[in-house]
PDB file of C-alpha atoms in Angstrom:
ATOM      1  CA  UNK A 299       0.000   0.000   0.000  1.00 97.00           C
ATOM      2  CA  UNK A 300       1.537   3.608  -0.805  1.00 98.00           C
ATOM      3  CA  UNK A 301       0.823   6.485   1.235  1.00 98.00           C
ATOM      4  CA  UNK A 302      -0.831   9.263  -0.674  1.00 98.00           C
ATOM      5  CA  UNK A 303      -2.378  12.237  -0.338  1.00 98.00           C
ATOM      6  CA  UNK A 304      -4.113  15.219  -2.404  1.00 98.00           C
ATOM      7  CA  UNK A 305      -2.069  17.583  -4.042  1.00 98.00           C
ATOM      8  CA  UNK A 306      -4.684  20.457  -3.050  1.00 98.00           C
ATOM      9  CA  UNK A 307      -2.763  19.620   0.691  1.00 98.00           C
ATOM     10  CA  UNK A 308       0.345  20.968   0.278  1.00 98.00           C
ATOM     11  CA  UNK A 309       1.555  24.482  -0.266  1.00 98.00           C
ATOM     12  CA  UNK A 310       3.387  26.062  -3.210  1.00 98.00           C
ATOM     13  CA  UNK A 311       3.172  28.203  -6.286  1.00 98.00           C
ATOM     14  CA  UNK A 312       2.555  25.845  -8.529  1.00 98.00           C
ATOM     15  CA  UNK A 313       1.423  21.859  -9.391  1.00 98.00           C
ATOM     16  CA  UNK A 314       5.270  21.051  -9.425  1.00 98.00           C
ATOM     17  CA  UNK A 315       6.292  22.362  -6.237  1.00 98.00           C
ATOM     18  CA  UNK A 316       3.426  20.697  -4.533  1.00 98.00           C
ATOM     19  CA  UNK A 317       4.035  17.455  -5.588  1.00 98.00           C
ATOM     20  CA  UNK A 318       7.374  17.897  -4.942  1.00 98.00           C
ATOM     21  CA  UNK A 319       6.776  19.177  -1.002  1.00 98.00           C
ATOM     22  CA  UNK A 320       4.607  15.715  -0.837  1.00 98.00           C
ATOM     23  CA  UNK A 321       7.783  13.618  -2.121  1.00 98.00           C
ATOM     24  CA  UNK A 322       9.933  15.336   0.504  1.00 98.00           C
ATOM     25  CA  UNK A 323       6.932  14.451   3.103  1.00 98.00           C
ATOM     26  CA  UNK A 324       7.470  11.078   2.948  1.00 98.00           C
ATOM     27  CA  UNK A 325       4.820  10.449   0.268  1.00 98.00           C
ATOM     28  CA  UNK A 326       4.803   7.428  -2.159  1.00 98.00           C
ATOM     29  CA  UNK A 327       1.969   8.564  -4.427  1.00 98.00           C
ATOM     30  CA  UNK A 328      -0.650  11.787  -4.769  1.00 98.00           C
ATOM     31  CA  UNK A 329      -3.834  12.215  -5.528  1.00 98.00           C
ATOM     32  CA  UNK A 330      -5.298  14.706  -8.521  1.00 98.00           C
ATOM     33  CA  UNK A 331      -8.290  16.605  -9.245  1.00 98.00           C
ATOM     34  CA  UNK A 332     -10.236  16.246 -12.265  1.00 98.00           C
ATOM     35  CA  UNK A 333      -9.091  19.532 -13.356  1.00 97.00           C
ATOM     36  CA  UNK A 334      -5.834  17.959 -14.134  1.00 98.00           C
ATOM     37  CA  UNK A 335      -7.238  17.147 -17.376  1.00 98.00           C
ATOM     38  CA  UNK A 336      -6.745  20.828 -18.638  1.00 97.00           C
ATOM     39  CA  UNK A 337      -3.014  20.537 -17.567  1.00 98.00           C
ATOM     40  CA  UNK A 338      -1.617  17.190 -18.274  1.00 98.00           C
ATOM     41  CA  UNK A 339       1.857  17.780 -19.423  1.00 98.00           C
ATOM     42  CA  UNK A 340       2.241  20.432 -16.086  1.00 98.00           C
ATOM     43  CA  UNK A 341       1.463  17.649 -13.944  1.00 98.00           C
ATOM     44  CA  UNK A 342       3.250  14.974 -16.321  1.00 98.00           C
ATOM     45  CA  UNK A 343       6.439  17.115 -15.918  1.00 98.00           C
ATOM     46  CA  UNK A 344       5.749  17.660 -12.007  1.00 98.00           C
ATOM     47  CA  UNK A 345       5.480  14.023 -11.554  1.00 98.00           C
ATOM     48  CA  UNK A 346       8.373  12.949 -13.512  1.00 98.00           C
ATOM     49  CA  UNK A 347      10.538  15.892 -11.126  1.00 98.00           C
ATOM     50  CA  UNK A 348       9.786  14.127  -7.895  1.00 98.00           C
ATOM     51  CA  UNK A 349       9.898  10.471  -9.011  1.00 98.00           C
ATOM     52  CA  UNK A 350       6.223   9.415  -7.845  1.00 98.00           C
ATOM     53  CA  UNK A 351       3.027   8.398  -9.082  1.00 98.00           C
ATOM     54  CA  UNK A 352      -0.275   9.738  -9.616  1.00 98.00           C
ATOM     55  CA  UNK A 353      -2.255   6.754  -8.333  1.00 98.00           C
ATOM     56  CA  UNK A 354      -6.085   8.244  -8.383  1.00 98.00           C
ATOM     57  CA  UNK A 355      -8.276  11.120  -9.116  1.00 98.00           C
ATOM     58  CA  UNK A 356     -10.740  12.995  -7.071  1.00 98.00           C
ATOM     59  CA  UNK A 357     -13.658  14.612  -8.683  1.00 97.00           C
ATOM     60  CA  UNK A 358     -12.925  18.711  -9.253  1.00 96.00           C
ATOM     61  CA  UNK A 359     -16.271  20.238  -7.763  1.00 92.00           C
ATOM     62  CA  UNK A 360     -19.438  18.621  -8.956  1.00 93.00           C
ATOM     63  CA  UNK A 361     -19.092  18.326 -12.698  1.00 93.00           C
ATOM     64  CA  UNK A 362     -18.760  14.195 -12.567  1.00 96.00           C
ATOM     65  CA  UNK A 363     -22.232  13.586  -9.741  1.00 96.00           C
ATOM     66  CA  UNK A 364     -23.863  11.372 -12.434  1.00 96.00           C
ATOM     67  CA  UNK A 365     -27.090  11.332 -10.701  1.00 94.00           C
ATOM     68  CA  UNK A 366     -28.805  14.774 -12.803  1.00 77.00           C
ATOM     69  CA  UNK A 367     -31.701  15.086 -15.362  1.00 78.00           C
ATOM     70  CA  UNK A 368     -31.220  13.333 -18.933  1.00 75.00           C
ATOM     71  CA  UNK A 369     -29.451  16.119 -20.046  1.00 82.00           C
ATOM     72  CA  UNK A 370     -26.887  16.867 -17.481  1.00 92.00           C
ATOM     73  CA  UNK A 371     -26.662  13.010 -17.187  1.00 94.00           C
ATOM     74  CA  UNK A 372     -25.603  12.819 -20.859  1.00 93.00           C
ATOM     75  CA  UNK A 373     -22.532  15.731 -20.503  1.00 95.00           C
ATOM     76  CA  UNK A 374     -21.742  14.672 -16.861  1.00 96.00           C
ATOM     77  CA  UNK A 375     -21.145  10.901 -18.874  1.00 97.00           C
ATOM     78  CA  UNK A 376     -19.340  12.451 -21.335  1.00 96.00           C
ATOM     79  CA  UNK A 377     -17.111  14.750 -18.756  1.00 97.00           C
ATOM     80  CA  UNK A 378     -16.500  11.422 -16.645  1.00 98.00           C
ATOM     81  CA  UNK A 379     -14.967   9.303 -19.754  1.00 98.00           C
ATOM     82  CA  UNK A 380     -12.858  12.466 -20.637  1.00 98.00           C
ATOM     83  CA  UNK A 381     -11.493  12.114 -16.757  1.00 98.00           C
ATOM     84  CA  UNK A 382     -10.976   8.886 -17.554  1.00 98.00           C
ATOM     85  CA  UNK A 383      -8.874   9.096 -20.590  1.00 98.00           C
ATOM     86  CA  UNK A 384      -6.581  11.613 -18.673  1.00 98.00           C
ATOM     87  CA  UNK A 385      -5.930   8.719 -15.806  1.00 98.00           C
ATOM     88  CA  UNK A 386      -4.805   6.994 -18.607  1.00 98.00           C
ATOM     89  CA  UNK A 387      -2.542   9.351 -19.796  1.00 98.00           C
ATOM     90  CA  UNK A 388      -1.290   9.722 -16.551  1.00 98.00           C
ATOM     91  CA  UNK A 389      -1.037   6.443 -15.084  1.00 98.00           C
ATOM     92  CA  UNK A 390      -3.828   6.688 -12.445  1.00 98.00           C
ATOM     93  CA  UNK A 391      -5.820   3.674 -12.235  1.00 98.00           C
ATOM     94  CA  UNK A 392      -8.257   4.514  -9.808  1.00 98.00           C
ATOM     95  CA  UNK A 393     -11.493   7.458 -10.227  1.00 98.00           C
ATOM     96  CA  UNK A 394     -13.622   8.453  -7.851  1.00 98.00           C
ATOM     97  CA  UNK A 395     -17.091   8.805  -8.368  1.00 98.00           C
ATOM     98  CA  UNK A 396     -19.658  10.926  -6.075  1.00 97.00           C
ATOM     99  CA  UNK A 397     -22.975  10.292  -7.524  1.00 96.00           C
ATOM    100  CA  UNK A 398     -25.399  12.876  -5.660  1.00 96.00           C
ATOM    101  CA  UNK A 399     -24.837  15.135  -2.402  1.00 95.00           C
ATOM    102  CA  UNK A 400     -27.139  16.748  -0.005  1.00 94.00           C
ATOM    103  CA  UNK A 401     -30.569  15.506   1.175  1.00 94.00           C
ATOM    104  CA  UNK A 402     -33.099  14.161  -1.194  1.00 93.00           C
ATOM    105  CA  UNK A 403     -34.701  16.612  -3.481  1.00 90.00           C
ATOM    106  CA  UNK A 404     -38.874  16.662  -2.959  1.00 90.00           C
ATOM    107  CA  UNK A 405     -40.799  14.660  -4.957  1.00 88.00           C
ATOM    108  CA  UNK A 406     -37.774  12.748  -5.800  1.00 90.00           C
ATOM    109  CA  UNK A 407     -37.420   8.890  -5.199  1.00 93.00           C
ATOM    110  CA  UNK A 408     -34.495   7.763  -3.984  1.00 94.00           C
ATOM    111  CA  UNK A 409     -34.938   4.140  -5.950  1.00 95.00           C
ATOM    112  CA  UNK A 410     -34.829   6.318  -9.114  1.00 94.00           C
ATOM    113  CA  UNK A 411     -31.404   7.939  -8.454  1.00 96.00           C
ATOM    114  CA  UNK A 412     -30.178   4.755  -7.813  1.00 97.00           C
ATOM    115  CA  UNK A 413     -31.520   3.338 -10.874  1.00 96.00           C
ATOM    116  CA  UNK A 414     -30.523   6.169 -13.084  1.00 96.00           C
ATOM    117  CA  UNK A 415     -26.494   6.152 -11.515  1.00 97.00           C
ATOM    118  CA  UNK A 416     -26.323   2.800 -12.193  1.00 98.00           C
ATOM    119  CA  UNK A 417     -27.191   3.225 -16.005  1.00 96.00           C
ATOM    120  CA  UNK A 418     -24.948   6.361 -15.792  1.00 97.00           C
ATOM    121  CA  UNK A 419     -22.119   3.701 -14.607  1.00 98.00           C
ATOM    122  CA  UNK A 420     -22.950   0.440 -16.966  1.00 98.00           C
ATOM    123  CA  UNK A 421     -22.406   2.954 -19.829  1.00 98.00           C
ATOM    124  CA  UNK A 422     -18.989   4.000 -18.308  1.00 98.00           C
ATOM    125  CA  UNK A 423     -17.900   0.747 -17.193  1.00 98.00           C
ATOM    126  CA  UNK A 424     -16.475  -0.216 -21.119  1.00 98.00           C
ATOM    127  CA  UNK A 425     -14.394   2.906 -21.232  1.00 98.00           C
ATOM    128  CA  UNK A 426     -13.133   2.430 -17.732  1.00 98.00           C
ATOM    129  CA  UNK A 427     -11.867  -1.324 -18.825  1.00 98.00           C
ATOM    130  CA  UNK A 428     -10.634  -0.011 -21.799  1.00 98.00           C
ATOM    131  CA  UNK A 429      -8.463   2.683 -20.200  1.00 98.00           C
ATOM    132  CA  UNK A 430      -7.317   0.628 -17.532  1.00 98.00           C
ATOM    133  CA  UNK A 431      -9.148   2.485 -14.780  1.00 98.00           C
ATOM    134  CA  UNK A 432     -11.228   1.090 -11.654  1.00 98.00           C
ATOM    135  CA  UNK A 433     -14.568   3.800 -10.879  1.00 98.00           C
ATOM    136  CA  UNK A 434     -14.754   3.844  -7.392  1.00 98.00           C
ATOM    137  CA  UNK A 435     -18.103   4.512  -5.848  1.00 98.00           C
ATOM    138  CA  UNK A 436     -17.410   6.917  -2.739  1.00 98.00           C
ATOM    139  CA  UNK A 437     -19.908   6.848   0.117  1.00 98.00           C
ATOM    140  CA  UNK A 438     -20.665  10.050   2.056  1.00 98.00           C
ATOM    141  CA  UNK A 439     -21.557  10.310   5.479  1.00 98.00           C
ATOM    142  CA  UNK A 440     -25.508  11.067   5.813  1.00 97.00           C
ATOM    143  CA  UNK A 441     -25.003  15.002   6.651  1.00 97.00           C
ATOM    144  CA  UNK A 442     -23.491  15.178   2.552  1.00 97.00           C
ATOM    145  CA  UNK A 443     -25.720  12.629   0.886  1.00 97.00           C
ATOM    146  CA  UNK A 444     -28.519  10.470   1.194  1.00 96.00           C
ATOM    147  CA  UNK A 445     -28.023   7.922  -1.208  1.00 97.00           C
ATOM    148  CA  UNK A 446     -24.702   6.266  -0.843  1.00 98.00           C
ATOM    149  CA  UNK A 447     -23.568   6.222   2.906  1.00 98.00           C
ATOM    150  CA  UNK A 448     -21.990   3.602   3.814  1.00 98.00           C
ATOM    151  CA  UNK A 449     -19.136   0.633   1.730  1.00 98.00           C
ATOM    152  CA  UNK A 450     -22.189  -1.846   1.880  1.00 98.00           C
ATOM    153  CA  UNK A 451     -24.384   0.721   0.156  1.00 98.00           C
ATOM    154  CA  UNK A 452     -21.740   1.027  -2.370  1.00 98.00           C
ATOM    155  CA  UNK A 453     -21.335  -2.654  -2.976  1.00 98.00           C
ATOM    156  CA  UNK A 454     -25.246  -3.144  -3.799  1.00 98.00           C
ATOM    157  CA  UNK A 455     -24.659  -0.397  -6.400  1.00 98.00           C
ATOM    158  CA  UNK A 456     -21.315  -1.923  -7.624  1.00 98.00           C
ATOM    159  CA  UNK A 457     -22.501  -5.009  -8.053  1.00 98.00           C
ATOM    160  CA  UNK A 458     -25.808  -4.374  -9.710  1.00 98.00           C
ATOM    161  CA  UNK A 459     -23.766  -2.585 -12.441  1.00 98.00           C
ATOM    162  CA  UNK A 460     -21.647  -6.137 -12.818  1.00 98.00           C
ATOM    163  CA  UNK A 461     -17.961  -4.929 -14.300  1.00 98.00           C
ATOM    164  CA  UNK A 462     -14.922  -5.753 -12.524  1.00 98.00           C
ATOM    165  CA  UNK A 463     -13.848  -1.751 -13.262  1.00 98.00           C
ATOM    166  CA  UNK A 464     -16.420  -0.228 -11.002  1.00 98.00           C
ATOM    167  CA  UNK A 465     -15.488  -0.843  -7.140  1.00 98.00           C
ATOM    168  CA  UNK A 466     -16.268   0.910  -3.854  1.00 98.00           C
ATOM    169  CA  UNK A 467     -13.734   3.595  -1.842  1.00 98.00           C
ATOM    170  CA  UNK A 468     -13.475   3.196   1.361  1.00 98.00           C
ATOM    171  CA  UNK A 469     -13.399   6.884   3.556  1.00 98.00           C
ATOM    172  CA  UNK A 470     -12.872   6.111   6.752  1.00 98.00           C
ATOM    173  CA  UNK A 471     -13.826   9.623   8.090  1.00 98.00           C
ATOM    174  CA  UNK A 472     -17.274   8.649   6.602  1.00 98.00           C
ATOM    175  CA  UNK A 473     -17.307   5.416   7.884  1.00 98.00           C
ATOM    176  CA  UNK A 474     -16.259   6.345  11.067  1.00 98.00           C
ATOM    177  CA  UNK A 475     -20.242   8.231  11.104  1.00 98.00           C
ATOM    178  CA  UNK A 476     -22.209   5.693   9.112  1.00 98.00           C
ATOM    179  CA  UNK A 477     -20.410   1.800  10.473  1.00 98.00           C
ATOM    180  CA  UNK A 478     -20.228  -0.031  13.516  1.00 97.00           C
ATOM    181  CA  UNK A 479     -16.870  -0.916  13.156  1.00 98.00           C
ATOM    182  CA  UNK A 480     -14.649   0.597  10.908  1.00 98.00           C
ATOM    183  CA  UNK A 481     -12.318  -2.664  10.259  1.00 98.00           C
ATOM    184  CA  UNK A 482     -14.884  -5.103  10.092  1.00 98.00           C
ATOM    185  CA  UNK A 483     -16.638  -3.639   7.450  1.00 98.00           C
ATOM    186  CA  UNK A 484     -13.552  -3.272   5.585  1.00 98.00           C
ATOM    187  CA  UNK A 485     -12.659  -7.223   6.247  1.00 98.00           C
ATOM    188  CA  UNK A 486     -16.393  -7.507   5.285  1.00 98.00           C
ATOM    189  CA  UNK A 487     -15.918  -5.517   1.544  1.00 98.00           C
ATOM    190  CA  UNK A 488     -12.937  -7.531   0.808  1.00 98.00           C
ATOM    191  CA  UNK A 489     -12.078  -6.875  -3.049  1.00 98.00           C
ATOM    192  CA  UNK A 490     -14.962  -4.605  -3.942  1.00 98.00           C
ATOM    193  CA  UNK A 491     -12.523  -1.899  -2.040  1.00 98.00           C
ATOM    194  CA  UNK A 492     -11.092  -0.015  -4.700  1.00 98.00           C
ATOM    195  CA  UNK A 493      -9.473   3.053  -3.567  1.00 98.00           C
ATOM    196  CA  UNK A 494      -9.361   4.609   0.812  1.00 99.00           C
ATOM    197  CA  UNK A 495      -9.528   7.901   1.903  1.00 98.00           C
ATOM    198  CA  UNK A 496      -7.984   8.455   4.815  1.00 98.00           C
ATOM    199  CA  UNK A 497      -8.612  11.261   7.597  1.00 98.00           C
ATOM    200  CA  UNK A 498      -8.698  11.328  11.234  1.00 98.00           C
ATOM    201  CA  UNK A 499     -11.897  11.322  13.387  1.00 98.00           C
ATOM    202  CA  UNK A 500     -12.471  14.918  13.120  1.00 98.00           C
ATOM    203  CA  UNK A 501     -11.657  15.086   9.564  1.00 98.00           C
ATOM    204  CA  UNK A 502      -8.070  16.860  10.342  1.00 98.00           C
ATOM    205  CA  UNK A 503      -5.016  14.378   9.362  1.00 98.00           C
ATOM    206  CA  UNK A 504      -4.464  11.234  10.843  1.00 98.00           C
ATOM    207  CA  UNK A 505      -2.769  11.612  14.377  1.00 98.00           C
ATOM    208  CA  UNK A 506      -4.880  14.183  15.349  1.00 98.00           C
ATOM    209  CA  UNK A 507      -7.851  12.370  16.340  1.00 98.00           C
ATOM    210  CA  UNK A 508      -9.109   9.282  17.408  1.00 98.00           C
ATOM    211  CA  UNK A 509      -9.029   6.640  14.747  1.00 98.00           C
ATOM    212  CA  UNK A 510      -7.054   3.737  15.213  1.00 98.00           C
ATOM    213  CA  UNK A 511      -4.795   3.667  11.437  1.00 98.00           C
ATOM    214  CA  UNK A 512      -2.851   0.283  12.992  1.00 98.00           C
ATOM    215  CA  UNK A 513      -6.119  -1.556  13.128  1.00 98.00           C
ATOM    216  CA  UNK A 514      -7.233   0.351   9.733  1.00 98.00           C
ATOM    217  CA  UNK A 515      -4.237  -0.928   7.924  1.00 98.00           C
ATOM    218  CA  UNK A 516      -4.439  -4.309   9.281  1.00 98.00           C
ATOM    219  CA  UNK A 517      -7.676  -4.739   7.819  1.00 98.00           C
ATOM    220  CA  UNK A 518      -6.381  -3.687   4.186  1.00 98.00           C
ATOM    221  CA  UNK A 519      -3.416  -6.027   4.852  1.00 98.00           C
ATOM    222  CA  UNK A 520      -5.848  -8.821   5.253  1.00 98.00           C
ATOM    223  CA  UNK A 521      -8.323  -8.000   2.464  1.00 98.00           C
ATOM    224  CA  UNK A 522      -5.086  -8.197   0.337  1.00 98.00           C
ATOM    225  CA  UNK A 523      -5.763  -4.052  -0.782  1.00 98.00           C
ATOM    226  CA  UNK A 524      -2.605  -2.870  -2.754  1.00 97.00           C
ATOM    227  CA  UNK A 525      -3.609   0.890  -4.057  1.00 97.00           C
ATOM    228  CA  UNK A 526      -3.470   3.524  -2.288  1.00 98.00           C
ATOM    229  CA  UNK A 527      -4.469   5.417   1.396  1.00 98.00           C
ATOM    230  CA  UNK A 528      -4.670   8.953   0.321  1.00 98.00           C
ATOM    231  CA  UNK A 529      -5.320  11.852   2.348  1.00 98.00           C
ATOM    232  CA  UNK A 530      -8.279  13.679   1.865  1.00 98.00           C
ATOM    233  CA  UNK A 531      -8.360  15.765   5.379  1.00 98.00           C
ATOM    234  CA  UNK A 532      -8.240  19.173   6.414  1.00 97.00           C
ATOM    235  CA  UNK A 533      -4.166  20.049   7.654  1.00 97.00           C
ATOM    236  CA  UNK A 534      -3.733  21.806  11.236  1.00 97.00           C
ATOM    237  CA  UNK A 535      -1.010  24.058  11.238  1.00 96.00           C
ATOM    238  CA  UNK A 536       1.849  24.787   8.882  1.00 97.00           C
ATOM    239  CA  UNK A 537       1.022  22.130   6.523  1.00 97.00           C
ATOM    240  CA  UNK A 538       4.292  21.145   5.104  1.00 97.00           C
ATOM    241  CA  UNK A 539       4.749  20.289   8.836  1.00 98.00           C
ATOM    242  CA  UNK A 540       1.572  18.782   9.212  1.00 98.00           C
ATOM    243  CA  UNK A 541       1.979  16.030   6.296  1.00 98.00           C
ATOM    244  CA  UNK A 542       5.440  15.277   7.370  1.00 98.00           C
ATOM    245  CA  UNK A 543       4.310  14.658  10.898  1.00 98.00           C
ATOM    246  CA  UNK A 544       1.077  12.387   9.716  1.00 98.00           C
ATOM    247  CA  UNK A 545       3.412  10.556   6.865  1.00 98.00           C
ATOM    248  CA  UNK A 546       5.890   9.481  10.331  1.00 98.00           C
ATOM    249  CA  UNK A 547       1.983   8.721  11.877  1.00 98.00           C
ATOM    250  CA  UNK A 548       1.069   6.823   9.042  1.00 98.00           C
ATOM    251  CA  UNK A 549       4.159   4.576   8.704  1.00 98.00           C
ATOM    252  CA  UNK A 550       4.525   3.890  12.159  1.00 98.00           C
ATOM    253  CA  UNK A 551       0.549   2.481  11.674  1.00 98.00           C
ATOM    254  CA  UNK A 552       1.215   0.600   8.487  1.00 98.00           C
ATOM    255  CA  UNK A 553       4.666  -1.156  10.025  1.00 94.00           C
TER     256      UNK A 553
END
């Protein structure tokens, strides 16, 4: 497993000099925006510099929630396989995928949005298998959506759509809301786990709060996960200290 984390996190100028403060951090592997489409040789060049990987990409904003009328479904589709084309082009096999957020809409049916994002997905699934790319489905905690909140709510979705490219992320912030046990229900996703977000209790970086990253890690050792644990977290402090001091947190959890 390589320790990631956003590049949004750490401070500089420019995409190059934040990737490069991550290397220097201790990180293995970052984590890009969608918006990294519009500057692919930038971040090609930045990740060349500092000798590590882009290894997934987060949704920039709200442009990829697939869950929309007919028309916004049809260019949110069409913005999601562009996304996917640039992991290709840079090597990131992993996309995350954030299908609604916020509390159900009157006179809406939740079995509907369901429904419709799993069309939205069986139509993406060929392009993600094509480009070599896994969609990960990310449950939110109930306070930012209502229809995906927790991994086994993810899973039902996953699997109804069928295609070994569309998998489940695993937040652990969110999960740490929406599971009984944090662990267990990653020992109970096994292989649908397709991508983790990682941030402490109180959504600040790990170290700061009160999740137990040993017994986290663990669990991915024995589910056999091999991507990525990326930070998606708020930073307290100077954050160029701040990620060095959770990438000594995080290694000292992983062993």
């Amino acid at each position: 497993m390589k320790l990631s984390a956003q590049v949004r996190l750490a401070p500089g100028n420019s995409v190059a000099e934040r990737i490069a403060c991550l290397a220097e951090a201790g990180y293995e592997a970052v984590e890009v925006h969608s918006d990294a489409a519009d500057h692919l040789d930038e971040y090609r060049s930045a990740l060349s510099a500092a000798g590590i990987p882009a290894m997934s990409m987060c949704p920039a904003g709200r442009s990829l929630d697939l869950v929309a009328d007919e028309y916004s479904q049809r260019r949110r589709i069409d913005q999601t396989r562009r996304a996917l084309d640039a992991c290709n082009d840079l090597g990131v096999t992993a996309l995350i995928s954030v299908p609604v957020r916020g509390s159900l809409p009157a006179d809406t049916v939740a079995q509907d949005q369901a429904d419709s994002y799993v069309r939205a997905l069986e139509q993406l699934a060929p392009h993600a298998e094509a480009a070599g790319v896994t969609i990960t489905i990310e449950p939110l905690n109930r306070y930012e959506m209502h229809l995906i909140n927790t991994v086994a709510d993810g899973i039902a979705i996953a699997e109804r759509v069928g295609s070994p490219s569309v998998k489940v992320l695993a937040d652990v912030f969110h999960m740490n809301i929406e599971e009984d046990n944090v662990p267990a229900s990653i020992r109970a996703a096994g292989d649908w786990i397709g991508h983790v977000h990682f941030a402490d209790s109180q959504r600040a970086h790990p170290g700061t709060g009160s999740l137990d990253f040993a017994a986290i890690y663990a669990a991915l050792r024995d589910i056999g996960y091999a991507g990525s644990t990326a930070l998606e977290c708020r930073m307290r402090g100077d954050p160029a200290e701040a990620l060095r001091q959770c990438a000594v947190h995080l290694r000292a959890a992983r062993g």
